[in-house]
Tab-separated table of N, CA and C in Angstrom:
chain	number	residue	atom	x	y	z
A	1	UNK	N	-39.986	-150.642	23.648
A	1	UNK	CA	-38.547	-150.872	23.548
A	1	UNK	C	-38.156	-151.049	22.084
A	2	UNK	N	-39.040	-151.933	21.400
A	2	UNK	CA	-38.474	-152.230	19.841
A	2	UNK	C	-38.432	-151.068	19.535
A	3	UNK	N	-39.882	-149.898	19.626
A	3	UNK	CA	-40.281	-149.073	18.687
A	3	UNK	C	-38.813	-147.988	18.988
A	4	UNK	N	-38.123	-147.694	20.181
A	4	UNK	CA	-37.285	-146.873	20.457
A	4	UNK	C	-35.558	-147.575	19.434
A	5	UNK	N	-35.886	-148.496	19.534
A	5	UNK	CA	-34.739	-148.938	18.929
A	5	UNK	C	-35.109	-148.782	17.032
A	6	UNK	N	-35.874	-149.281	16.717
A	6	UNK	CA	-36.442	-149.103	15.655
A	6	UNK	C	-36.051	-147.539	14.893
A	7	UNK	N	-36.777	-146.665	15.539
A	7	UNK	CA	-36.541	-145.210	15.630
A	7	UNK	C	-34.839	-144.809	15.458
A	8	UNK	N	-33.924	-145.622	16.419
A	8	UNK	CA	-32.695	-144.185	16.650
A	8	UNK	C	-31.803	-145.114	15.064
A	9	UNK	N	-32.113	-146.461	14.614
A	9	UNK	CA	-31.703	-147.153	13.569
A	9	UNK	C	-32.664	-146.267	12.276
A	10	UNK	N	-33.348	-146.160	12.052
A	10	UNK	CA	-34.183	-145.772	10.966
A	10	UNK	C	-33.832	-143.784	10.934
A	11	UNK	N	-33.333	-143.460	11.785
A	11	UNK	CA	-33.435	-141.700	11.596
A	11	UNK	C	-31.510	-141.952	11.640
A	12	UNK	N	-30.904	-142.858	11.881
A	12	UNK	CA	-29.355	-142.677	12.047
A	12	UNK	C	-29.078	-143.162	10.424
A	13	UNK	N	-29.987	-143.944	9.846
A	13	UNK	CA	-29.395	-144.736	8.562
A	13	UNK	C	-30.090	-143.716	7.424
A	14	UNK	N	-31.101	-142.949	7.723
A	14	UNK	CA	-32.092	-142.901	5.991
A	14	UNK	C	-31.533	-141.481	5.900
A	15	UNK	N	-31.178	-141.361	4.788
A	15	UNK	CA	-30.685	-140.018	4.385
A	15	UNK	C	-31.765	-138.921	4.795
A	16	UNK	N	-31.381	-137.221	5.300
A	16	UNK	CA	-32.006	-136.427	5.660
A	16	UNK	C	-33.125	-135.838	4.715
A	17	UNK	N	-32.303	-136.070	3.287
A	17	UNK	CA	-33.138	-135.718	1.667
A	17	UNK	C	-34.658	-136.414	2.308
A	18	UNK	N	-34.504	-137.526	2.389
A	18	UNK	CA	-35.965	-138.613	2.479
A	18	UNK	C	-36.540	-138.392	3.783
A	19	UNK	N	-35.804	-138.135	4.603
A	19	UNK	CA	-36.409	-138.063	6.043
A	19	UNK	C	-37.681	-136.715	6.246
A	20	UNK	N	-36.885	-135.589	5.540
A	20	UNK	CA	-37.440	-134.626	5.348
A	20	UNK	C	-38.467	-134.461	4.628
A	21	UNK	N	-38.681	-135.481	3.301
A	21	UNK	CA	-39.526	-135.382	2.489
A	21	UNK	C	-41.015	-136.023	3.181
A	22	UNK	N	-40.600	-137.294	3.735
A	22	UNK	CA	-41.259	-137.946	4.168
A	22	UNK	C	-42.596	-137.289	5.505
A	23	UNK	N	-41.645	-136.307	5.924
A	23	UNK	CA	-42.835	-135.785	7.425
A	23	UNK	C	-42.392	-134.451	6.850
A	24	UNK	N	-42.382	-134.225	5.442
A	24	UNK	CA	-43.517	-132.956	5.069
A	24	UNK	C	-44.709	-133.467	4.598
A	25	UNK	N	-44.753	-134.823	3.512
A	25	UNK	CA	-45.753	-135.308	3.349
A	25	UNK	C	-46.874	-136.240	3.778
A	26	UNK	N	-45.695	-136.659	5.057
A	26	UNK	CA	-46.908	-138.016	5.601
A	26	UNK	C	-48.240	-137.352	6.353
A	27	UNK	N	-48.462	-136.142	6.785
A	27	UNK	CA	-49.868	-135.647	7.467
A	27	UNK	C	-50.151	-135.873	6.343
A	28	UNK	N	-50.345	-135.612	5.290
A	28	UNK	CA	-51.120	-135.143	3.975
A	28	UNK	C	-51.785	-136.795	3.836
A	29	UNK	N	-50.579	-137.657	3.651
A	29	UNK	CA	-51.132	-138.826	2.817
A	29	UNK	C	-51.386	-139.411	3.877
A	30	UNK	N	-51.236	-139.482	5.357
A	30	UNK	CA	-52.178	-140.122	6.315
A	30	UNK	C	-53.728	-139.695	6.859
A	31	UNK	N	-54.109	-138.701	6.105
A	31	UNK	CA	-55.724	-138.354	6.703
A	31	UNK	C	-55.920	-138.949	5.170
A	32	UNK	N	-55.639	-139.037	3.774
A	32	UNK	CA	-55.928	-139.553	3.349
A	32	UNK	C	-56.068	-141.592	3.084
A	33	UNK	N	-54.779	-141.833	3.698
A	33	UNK	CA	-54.841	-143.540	4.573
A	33	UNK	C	-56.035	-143.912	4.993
A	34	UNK	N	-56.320	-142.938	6.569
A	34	UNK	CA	-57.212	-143.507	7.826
A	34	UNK	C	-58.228	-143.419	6.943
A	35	UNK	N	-58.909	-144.447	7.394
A	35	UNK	CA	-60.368	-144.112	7.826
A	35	UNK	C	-60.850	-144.100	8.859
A	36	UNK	N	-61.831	-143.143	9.125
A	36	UNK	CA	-62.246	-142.084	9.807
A	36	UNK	C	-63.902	-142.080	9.795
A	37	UNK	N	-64.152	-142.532	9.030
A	37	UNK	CA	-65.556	-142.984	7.968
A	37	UNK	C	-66.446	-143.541	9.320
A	38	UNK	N	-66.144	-144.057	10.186
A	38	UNK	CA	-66.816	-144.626	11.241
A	38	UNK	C	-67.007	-143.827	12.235
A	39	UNK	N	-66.411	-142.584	12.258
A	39	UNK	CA	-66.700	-141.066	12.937
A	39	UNK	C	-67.858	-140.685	12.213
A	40	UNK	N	-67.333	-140.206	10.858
A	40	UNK	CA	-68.345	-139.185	10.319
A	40	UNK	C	-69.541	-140.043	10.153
A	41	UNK	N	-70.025	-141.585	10.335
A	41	UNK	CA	-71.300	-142.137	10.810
A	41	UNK	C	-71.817	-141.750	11.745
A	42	UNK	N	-71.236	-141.789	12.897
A	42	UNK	CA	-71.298	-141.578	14.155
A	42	UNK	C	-72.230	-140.429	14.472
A	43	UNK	N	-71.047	-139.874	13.459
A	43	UNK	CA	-71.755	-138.334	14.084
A	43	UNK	C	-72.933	-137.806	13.212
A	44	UNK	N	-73.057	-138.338	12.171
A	44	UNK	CA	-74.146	-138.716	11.295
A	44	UNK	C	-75.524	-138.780	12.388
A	45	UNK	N	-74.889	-140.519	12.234
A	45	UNK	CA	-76.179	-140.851	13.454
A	45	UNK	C	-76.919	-140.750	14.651
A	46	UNK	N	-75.598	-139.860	15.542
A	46	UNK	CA	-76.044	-138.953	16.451
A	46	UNK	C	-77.135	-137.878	16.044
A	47	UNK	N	-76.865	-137.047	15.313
A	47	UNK	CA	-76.846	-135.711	14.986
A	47	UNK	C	-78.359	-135.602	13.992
A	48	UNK	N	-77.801	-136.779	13.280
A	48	UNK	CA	-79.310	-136.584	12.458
A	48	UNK	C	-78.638	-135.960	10.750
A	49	UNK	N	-77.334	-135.646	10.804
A	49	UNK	CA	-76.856	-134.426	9.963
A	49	UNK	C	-76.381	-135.732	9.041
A	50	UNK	N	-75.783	-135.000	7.709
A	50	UNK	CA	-75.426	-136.078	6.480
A	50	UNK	C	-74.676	-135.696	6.010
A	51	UNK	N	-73.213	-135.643	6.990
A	51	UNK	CA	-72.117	-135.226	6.319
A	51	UNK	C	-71.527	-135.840	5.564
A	52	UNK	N	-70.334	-135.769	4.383
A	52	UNK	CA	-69.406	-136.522	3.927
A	52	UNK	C	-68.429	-136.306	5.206
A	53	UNK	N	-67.078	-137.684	4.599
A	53	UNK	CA	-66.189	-137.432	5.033
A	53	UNK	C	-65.418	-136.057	4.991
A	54	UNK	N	-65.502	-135.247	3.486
A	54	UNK	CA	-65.017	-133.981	3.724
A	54	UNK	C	-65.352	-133.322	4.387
A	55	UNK	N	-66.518	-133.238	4.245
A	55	UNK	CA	-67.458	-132.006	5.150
A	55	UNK	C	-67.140	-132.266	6.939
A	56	UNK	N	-67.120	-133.784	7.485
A	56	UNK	CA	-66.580	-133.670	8.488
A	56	UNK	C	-65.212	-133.218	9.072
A	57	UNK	N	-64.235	-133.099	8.006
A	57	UNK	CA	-63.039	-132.888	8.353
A	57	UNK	C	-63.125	-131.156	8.349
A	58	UNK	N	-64.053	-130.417	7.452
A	58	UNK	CA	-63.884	-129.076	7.435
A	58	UNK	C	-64.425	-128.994	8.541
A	59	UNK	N	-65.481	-129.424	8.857
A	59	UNK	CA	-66.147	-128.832	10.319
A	59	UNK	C	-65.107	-128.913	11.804
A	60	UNK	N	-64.219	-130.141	11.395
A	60	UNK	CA	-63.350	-129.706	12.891
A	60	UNK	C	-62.416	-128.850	12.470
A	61	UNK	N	-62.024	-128.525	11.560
A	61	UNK	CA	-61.153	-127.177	11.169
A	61	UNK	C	-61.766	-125.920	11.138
A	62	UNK	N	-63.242	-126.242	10.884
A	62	UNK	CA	-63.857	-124.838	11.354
A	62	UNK	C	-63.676	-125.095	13.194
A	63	UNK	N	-63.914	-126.210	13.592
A	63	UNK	CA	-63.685	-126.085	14.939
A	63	UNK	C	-62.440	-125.437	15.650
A	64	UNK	N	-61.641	-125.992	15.024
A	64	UNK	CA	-60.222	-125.656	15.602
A	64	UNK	C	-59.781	-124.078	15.461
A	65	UNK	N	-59.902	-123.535	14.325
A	65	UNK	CA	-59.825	-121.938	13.822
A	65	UNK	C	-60.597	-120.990	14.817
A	66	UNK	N	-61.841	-121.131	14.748
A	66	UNK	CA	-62.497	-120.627	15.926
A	66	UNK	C	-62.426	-120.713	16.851
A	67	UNK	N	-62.065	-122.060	17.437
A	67	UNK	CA	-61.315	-121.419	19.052
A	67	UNK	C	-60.282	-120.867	19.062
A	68	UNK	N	-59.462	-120.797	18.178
A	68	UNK	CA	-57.478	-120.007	18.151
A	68	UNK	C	-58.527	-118.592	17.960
A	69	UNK	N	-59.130	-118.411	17.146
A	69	UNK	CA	-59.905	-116.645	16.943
A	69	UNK	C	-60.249	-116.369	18.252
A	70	UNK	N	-61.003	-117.281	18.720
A	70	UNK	CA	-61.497	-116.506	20.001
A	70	UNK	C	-60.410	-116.628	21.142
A	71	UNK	N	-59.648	-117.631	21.468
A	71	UNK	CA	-58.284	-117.345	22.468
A	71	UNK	C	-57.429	-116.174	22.117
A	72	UNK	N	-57.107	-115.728	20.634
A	72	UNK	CA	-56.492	-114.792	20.192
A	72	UNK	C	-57.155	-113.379	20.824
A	73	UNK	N	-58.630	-113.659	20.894
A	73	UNK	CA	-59.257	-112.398	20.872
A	73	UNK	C	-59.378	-112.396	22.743
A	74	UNK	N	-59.131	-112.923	22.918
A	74	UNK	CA	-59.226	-113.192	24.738
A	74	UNK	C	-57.859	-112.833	24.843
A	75	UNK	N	-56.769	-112.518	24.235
A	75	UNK	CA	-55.594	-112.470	25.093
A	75	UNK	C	-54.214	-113.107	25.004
A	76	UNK	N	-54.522	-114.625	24.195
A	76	UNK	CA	-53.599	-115.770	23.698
A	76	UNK	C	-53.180	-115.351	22.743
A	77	UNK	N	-51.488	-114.974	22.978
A	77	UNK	CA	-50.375	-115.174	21.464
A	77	UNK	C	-49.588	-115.935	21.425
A	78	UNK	N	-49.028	-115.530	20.514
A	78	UNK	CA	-47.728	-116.271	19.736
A	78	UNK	C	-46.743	-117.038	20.511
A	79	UNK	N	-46.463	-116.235	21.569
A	79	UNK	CA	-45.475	-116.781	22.862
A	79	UNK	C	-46.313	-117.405	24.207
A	80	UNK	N	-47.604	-117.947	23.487
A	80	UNK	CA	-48.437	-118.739	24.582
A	80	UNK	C	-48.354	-120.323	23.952
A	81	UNK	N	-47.772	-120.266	22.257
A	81	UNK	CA	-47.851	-121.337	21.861
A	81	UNK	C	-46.212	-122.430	21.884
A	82	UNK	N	-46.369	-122.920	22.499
A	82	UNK	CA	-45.395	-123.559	23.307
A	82	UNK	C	-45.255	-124.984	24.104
A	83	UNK	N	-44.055	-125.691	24.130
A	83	UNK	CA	-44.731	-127.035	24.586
A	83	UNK	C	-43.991	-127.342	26.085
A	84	UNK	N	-43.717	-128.438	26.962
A	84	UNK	CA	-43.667	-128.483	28.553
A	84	UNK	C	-41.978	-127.988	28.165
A	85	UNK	N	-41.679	-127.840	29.282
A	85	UNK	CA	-40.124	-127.803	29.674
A	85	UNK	C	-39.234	-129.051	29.188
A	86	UNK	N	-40.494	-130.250	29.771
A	86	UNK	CA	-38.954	-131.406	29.127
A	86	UNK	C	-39.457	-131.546	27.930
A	87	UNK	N	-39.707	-131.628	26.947
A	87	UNK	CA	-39.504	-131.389	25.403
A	87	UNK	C	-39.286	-130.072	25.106
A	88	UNK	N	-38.851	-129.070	25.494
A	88	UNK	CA	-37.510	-127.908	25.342
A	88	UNK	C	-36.752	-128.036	25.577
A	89	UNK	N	-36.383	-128.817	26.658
A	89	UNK	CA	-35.120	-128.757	27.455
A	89	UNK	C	-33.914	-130.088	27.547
A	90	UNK	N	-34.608	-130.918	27.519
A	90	UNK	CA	-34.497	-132.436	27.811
A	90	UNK	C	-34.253	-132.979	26.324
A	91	UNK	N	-32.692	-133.541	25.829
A	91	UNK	CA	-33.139	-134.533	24.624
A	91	UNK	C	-33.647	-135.627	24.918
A	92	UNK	N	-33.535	-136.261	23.614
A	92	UNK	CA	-34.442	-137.395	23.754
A	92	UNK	C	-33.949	-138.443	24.136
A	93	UNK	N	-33.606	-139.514	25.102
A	93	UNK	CA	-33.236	-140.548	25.571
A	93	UNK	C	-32.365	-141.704	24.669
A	94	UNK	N	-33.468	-141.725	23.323
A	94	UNK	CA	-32.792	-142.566	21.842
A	94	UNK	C	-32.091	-141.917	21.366
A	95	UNK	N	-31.479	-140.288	21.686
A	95	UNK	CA	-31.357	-139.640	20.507
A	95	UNK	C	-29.774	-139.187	21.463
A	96	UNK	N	-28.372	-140.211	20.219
A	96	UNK	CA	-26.784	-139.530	21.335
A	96	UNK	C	-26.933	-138.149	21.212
A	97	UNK	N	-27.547	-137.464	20.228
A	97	UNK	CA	-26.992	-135.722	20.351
A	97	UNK	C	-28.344	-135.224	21.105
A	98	UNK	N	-29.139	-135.798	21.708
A	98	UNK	CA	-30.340	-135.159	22.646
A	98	UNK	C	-30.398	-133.740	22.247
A	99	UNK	N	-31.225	-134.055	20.694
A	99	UNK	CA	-31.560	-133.024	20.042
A	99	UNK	C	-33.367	-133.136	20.770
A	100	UNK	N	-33.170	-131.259	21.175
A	100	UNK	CA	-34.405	-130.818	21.262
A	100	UNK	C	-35.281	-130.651	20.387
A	101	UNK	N	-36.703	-130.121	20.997
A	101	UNK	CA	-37.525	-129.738	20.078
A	101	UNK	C	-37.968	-128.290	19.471
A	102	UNK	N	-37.222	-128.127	18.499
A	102	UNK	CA	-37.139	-126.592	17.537
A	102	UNK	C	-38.589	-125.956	17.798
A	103	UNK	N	-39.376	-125.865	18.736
A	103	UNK	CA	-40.531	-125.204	18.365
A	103	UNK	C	-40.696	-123.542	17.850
A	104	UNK	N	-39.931	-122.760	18.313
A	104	UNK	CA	-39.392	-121.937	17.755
A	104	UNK	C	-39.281	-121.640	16.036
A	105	UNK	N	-39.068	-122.756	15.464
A	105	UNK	CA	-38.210	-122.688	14.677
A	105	UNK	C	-39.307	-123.330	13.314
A	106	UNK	N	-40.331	-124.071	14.162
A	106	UNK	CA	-41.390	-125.266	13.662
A	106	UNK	C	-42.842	-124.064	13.725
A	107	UNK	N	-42.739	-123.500	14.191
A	107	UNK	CA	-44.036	-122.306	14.359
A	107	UNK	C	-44.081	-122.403	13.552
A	108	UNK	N	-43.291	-121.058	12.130
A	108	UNK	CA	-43.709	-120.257	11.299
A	108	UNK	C	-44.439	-121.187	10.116
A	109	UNK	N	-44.240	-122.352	10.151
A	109	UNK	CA	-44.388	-123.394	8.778
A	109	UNK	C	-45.848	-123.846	9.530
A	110	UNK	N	-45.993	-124.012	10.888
A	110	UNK	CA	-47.112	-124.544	10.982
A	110	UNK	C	-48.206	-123.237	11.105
A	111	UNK	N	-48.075	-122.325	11.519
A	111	UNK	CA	-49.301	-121.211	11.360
A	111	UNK	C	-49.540	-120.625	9.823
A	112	UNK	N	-48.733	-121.098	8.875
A	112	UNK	CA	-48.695	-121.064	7.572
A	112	UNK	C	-50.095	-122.363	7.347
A	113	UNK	N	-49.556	-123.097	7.196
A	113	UNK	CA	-50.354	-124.437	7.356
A	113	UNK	C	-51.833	-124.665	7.756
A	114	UNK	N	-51.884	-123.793	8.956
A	114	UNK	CA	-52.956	-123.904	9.774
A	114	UNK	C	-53.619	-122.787	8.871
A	115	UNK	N	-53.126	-121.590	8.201
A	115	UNK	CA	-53.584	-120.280	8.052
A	115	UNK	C	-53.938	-119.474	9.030
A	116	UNK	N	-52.746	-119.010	9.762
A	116	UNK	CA	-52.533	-118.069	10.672
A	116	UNK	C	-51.665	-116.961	10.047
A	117	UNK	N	-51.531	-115.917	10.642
A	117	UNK	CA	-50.615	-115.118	10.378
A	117	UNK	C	-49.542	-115.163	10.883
A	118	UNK	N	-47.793	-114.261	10.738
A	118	UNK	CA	-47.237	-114.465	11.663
A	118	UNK	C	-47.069	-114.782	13.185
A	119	UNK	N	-48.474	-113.767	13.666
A	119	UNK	CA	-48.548	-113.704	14.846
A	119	UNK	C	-49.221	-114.638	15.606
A	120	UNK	N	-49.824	-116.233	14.861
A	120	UNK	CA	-50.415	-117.145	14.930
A	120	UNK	C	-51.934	-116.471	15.290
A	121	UNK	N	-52.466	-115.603	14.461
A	121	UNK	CA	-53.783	-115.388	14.234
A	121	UNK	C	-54.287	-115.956	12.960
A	122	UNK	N	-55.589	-116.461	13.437
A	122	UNK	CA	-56.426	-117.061	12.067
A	122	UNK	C	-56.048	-115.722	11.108
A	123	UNK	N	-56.181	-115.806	9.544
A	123	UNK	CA	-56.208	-114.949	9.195
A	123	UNK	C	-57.408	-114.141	8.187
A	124	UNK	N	-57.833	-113.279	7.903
A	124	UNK	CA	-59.064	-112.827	7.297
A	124	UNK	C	-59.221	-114.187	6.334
A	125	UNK	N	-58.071	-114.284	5.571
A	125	UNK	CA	-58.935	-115.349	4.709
A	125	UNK	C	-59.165	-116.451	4.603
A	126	UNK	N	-58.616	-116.985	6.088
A	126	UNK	CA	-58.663	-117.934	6.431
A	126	UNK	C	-60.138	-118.178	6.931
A	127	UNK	N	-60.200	-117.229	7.671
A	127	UNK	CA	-61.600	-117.108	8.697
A	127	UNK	C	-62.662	-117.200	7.701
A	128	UNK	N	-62.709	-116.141	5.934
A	128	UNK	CA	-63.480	-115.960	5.499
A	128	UNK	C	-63.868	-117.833	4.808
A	129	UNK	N	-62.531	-118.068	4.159
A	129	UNK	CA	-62.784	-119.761	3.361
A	129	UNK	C	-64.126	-120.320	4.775
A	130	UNK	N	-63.183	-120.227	5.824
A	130	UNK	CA	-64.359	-121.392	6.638
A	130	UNK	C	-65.597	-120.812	7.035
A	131	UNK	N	-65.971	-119.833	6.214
A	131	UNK	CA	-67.334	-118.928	7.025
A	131	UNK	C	-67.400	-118.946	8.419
A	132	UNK	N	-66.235	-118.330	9.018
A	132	UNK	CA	-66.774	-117.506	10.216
A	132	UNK	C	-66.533	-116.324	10.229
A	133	UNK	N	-66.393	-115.404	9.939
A	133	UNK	CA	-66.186	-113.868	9.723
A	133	UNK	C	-66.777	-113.117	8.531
């Protein structure tokens, strides 16, 4: 309840300049925040392996790339990436103008991001940086 109230006060008062700035940069400076460090032990100590923290974070991005390559290559596009009906359809409860969710609109910046192509395919050089292709 706070956190909803919290929310429709904090996105109705802070200028859009900052709002915007803020969740282009907060992924960036929150994997740098967490620690995570108690994973890449983990999996350390499972495994036997001696990763850094970097090296663990590339390996689930090699994870993640390679399965979009191989769903891509099975059949999965662009118009498979998509989220339920009520976050398309449905605003948001806190929100008076029950503004939806632009996914549409939020793609092209994130398969940029991810290093996809338009068509949300990994892309050669994407594939090549993480050595799988």
């Amino acid at each position: 309840v706070y956190a909803a109230i919290l929310e429709t006060i904090l996105f109705k008062y802070t200028p859009s300049i900052i709002l915007r700035t803020a969740t282009h940069f907060l992924p960036k400076i929150a994997v740098l925040l967490v620690d995570f460090s108690i994973y890449t032990k983990l999996y350390n100590a499972v495994t036997g392996a001696r990763l850094t923290n970097a090296r663990f974070l590339e390996a689930g991005e090699r994870i993640h790339i390679l399965e979009r390559y191989m769903n891509t290559r099975e059949g999965i596009t662009h118009k498979d990436d998509t989220l339920p009906d009520r976050l398309l359809n449905e605003g948001r409860a806190s929100d008076p103008q029950k503004k939806k969710v632009p996914v549409k609109r939020m793609l092209p910046k994130y398969y940029r991001i991810r290093g996809y192509d338009d068509q949300g395919i990994p892309t050669p050089e994407t594939l090549k940086r993480l050595d799988i292709c």
